[in-house]
XYZ file of N, CA, C and O in Angstrom:
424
model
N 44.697 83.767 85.906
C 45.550 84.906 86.075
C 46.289 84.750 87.406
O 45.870 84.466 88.528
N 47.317 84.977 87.019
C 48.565 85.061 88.749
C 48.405 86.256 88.937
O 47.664 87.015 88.311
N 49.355 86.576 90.146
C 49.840 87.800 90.358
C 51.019 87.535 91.201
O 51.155 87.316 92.405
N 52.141 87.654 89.827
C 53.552 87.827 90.348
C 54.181 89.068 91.015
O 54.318 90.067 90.310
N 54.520 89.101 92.115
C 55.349 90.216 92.522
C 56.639 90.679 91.890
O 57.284 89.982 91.107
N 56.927 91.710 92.217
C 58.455 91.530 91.366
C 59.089 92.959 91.888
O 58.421 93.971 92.096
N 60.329 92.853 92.036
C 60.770 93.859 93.144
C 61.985 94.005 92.440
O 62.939 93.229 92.502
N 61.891 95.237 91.636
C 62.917 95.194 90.813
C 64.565 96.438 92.256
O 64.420 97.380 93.035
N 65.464 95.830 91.935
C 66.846 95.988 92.475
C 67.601 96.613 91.655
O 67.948 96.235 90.537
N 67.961 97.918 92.385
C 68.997 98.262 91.383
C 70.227 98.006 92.059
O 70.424 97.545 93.183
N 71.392 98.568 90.755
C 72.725 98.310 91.010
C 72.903 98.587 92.353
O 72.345 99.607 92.758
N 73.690 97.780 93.328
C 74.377 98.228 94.534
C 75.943 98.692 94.496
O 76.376 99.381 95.420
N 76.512 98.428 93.761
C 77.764 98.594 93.949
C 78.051 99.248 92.306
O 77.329 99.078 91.324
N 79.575 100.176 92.400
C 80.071 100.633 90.777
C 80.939 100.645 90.690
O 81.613 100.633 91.720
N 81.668 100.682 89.243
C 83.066 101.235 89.494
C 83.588 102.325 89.312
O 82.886 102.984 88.545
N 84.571 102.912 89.665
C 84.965 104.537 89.422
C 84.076 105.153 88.158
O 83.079 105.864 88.286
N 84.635 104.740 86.984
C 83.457 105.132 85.540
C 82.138 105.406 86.394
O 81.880 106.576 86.676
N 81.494 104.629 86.717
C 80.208 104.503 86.854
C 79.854 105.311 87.875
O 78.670 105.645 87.909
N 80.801 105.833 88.974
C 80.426 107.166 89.965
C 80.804 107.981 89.080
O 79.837 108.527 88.548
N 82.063 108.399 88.572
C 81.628 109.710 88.022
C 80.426 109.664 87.268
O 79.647 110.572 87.559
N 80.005 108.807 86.304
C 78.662 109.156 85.833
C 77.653 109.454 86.249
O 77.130 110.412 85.678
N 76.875 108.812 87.424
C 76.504 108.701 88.157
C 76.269 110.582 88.857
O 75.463 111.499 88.693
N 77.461 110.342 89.619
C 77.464 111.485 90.232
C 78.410 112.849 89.145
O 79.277 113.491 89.738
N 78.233 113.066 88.109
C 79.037 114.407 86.998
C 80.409 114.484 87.547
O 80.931 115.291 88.317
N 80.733 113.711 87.106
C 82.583 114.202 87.867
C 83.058 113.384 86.615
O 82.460 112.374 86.241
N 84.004 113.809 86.086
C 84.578 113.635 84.451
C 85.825 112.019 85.282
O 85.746 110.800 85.132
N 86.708 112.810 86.013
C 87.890 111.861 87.033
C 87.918 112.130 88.317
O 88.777 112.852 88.823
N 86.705 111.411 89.142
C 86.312 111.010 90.334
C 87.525 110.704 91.031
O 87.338 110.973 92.218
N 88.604 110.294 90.854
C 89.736 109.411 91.290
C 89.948 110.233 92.993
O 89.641 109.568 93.983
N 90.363 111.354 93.127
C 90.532 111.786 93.999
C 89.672 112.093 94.982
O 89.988 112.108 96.172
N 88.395 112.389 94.481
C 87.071 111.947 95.431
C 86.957 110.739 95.705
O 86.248 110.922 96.695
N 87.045 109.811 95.665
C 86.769 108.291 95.752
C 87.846 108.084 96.453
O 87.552 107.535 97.515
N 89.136 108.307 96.319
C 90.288 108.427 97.766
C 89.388 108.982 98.736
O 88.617 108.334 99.444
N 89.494 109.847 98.724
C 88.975 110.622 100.317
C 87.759 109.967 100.732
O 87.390 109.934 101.906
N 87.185 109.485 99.841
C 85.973 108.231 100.610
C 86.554 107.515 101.255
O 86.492 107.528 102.484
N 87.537 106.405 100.312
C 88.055 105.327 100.751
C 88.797 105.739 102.460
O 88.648 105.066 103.480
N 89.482 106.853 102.338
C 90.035 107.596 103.607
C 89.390 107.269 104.890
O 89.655 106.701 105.949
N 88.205 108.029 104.178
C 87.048 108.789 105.265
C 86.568 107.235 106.227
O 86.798 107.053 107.422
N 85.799 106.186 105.196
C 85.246 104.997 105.192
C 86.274 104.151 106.422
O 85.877 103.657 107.477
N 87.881 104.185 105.814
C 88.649 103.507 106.761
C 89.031 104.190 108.008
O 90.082 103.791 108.510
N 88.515 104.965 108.507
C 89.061 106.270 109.511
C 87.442 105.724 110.376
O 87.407 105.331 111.541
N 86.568 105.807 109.709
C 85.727 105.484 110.651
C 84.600 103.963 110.154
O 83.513 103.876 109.583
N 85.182 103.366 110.502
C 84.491 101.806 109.940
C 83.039 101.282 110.443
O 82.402 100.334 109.985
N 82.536 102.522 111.962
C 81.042 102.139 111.644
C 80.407 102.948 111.404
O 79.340 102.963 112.017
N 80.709 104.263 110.233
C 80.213 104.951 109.876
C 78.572 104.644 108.781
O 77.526 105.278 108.645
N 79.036 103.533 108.279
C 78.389 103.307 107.296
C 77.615 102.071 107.534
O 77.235 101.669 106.434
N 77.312 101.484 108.246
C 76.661 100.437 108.993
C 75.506 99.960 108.492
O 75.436 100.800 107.594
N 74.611 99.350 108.343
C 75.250 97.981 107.717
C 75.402 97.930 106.331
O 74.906 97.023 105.662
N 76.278 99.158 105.693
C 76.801 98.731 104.184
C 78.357 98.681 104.899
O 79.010 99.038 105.880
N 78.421 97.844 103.423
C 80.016 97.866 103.368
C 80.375 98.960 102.004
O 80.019 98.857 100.830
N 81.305 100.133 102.748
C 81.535 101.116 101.946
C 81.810 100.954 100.208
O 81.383 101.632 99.274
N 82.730 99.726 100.240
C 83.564 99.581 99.181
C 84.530 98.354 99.296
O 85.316 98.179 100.227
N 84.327 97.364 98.001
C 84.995 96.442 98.235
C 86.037 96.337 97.023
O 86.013 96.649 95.832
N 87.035 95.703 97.958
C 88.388 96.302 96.818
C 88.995 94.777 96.732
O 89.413 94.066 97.647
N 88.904 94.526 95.378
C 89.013 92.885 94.381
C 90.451 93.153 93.828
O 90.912 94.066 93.143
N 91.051 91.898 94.437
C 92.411 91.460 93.469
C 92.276 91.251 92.107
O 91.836 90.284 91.484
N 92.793 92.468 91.696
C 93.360 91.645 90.424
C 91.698 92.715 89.239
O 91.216 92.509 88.125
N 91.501 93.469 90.034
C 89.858 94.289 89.524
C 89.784 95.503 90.225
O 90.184 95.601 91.385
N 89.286 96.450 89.579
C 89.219 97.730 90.259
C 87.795 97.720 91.509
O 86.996 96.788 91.594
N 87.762 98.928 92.342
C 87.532 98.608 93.629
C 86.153 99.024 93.013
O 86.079 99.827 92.083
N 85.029 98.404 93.612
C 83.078 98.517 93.912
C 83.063 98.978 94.724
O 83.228 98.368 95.780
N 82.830 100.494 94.678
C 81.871 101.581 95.561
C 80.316 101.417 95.895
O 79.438 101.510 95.037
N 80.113 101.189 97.101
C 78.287 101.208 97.468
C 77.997 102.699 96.878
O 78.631 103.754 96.931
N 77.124 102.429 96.464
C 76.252 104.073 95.647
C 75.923 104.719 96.996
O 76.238 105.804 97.484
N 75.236 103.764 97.406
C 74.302 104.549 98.671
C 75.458 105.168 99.836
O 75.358 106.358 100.135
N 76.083 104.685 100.204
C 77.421 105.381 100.691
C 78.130 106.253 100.184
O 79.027 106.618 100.945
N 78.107 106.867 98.983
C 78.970 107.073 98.068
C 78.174 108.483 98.527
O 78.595 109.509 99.061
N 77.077 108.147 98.161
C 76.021 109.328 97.750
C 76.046 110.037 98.869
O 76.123 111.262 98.773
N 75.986 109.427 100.124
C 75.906 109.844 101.117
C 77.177 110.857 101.897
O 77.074 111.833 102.641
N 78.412 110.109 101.331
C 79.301 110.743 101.407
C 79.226 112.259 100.856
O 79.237 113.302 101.509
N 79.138 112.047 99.291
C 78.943 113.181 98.080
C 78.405 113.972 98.966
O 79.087 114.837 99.515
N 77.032 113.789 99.256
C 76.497 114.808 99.635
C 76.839 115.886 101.093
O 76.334 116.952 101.447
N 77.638 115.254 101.525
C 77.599 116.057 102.882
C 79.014 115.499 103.714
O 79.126 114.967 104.819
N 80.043 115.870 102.664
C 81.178 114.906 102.839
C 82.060 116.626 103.429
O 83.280 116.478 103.355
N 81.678 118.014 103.924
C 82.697 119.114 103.763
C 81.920 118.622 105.599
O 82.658 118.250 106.512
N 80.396 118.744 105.755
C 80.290 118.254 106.965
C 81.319 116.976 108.280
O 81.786 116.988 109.419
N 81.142 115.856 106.824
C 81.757 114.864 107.576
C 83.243 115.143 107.769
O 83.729 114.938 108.881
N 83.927 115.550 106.870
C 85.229 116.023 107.079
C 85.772 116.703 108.306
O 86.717 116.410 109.038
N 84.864 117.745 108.326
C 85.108 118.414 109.931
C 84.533 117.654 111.211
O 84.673 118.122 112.341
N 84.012 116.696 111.009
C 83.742 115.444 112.031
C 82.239 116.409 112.857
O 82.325 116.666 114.058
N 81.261 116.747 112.237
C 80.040 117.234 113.097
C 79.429 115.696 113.338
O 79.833 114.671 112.789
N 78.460 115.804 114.204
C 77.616 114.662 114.389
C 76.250 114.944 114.309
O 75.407 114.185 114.786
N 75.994 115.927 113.770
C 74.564 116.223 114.012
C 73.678 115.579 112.580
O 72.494 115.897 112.473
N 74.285 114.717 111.563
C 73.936 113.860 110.391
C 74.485 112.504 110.831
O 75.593 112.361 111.349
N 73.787 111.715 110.632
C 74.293 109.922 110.356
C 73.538 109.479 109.602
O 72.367 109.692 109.287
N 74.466 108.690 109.265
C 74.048 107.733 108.186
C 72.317 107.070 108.120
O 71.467 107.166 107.236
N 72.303 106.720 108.818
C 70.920 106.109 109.693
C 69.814 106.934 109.346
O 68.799 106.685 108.695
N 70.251 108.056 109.961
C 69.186 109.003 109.985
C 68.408 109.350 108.142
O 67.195 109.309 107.934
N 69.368 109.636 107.152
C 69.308 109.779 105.749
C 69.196 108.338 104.994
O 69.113 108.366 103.766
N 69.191 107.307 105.543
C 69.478 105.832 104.713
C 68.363 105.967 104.162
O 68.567 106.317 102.999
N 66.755 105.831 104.476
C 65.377 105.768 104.026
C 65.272 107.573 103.170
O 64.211 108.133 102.894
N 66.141 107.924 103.012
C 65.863 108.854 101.461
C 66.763 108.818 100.534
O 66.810 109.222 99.372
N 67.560 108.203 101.316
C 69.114 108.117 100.389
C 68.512 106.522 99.370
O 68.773 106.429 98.170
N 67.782 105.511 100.071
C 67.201 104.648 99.023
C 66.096 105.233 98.376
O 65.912 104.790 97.243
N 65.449 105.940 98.690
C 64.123 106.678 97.682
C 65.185 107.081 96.546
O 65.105 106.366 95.546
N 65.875 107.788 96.516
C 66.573 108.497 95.729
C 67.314 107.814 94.706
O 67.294 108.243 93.552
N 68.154 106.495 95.115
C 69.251 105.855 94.472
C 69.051 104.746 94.257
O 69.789 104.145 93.476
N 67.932 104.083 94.915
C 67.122 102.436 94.736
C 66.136 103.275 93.589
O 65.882 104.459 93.370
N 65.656 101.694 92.875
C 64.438 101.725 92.394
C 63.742 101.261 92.789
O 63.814 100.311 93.569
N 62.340 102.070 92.150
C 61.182 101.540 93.175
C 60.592 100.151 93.072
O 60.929 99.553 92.050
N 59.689 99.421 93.998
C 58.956 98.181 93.441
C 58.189 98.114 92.462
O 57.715 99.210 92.164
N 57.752 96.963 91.602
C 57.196 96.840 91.058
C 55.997 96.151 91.213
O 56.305 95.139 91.842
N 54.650 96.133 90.961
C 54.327 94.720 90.696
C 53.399 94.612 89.297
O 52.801 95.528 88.733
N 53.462 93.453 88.992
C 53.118 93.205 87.600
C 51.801 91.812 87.781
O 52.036 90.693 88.237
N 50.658 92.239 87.355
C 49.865 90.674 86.975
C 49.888 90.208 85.387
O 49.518 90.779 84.362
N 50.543 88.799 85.663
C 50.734 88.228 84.264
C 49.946 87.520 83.544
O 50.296 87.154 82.422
C-alpha cells in the first residue's frame, strides 16, 4: 500500500461567463470594467496575484480570488478606505474559493 498525496487545485483564472456564474450576475460586463479600472489604478493592490490577464486574439482571465475580493467589498474600495487589504482576507478568501486538499491511500 502507498500513500499518494494529492492536492487537488481549483480553477484560478475565468472568463466573463464563468464570473457571472460564479458570482449571479446574468452580464457581468460592466462589473468586470470597474475591476479592470480599479486593478489598473492601483497595481499593488492585489499582490502577488495578477488581477487579470488579457490574451490577443481571446477574451480576458479574471483571478477569482481577486475578483471575489473585489465583489465583495468593492463600494469600500471605491471610496479608497484602507482599513481592508488584500493580505489581510487572502487566507479566507482561499478557504472560500480554493478547494480543499485531498489525500487519498491507493
Amino acid at each position: 500500500m502507498e500513500l499518494i498525496e494529492v492536492k487537488a487545485k481549483s480553477q484560478q483564472y475565468a472568463f466573463t461567463k464563468d464570473i457571472g456564474g460564479i458570482f449571479g450576475y446574468k452580464d457581468p460586463v460592466k462589473l468586470l470594467k470597474s475591476f479592470r479600472d480599479y486593478a489598473d489604478s492601483h497595481p499593488n493592490a492585489f499582490h502577488p496575484y495578477k488581477p487579470y490577464v488579457k490574451n490577443q486574439g481571446m477574451d480576458t482571465l479574471y483571478s477569482i480570488i481577486c475578483f471575489a475580493y473585489y465583489f465583495e467589498n468593492r463600494d469600500l474600495l471605491e471610496a479608497g478606505t484602507r482599513s481592508i487589504t488584500f493580505n489581510k482576507e487572502l487566507h479566507r478568501l482561499r478557504e472560500v474559493y480554493d478547494a480543499p486538499e485531498e489525500k487519498r491511500i491507493i
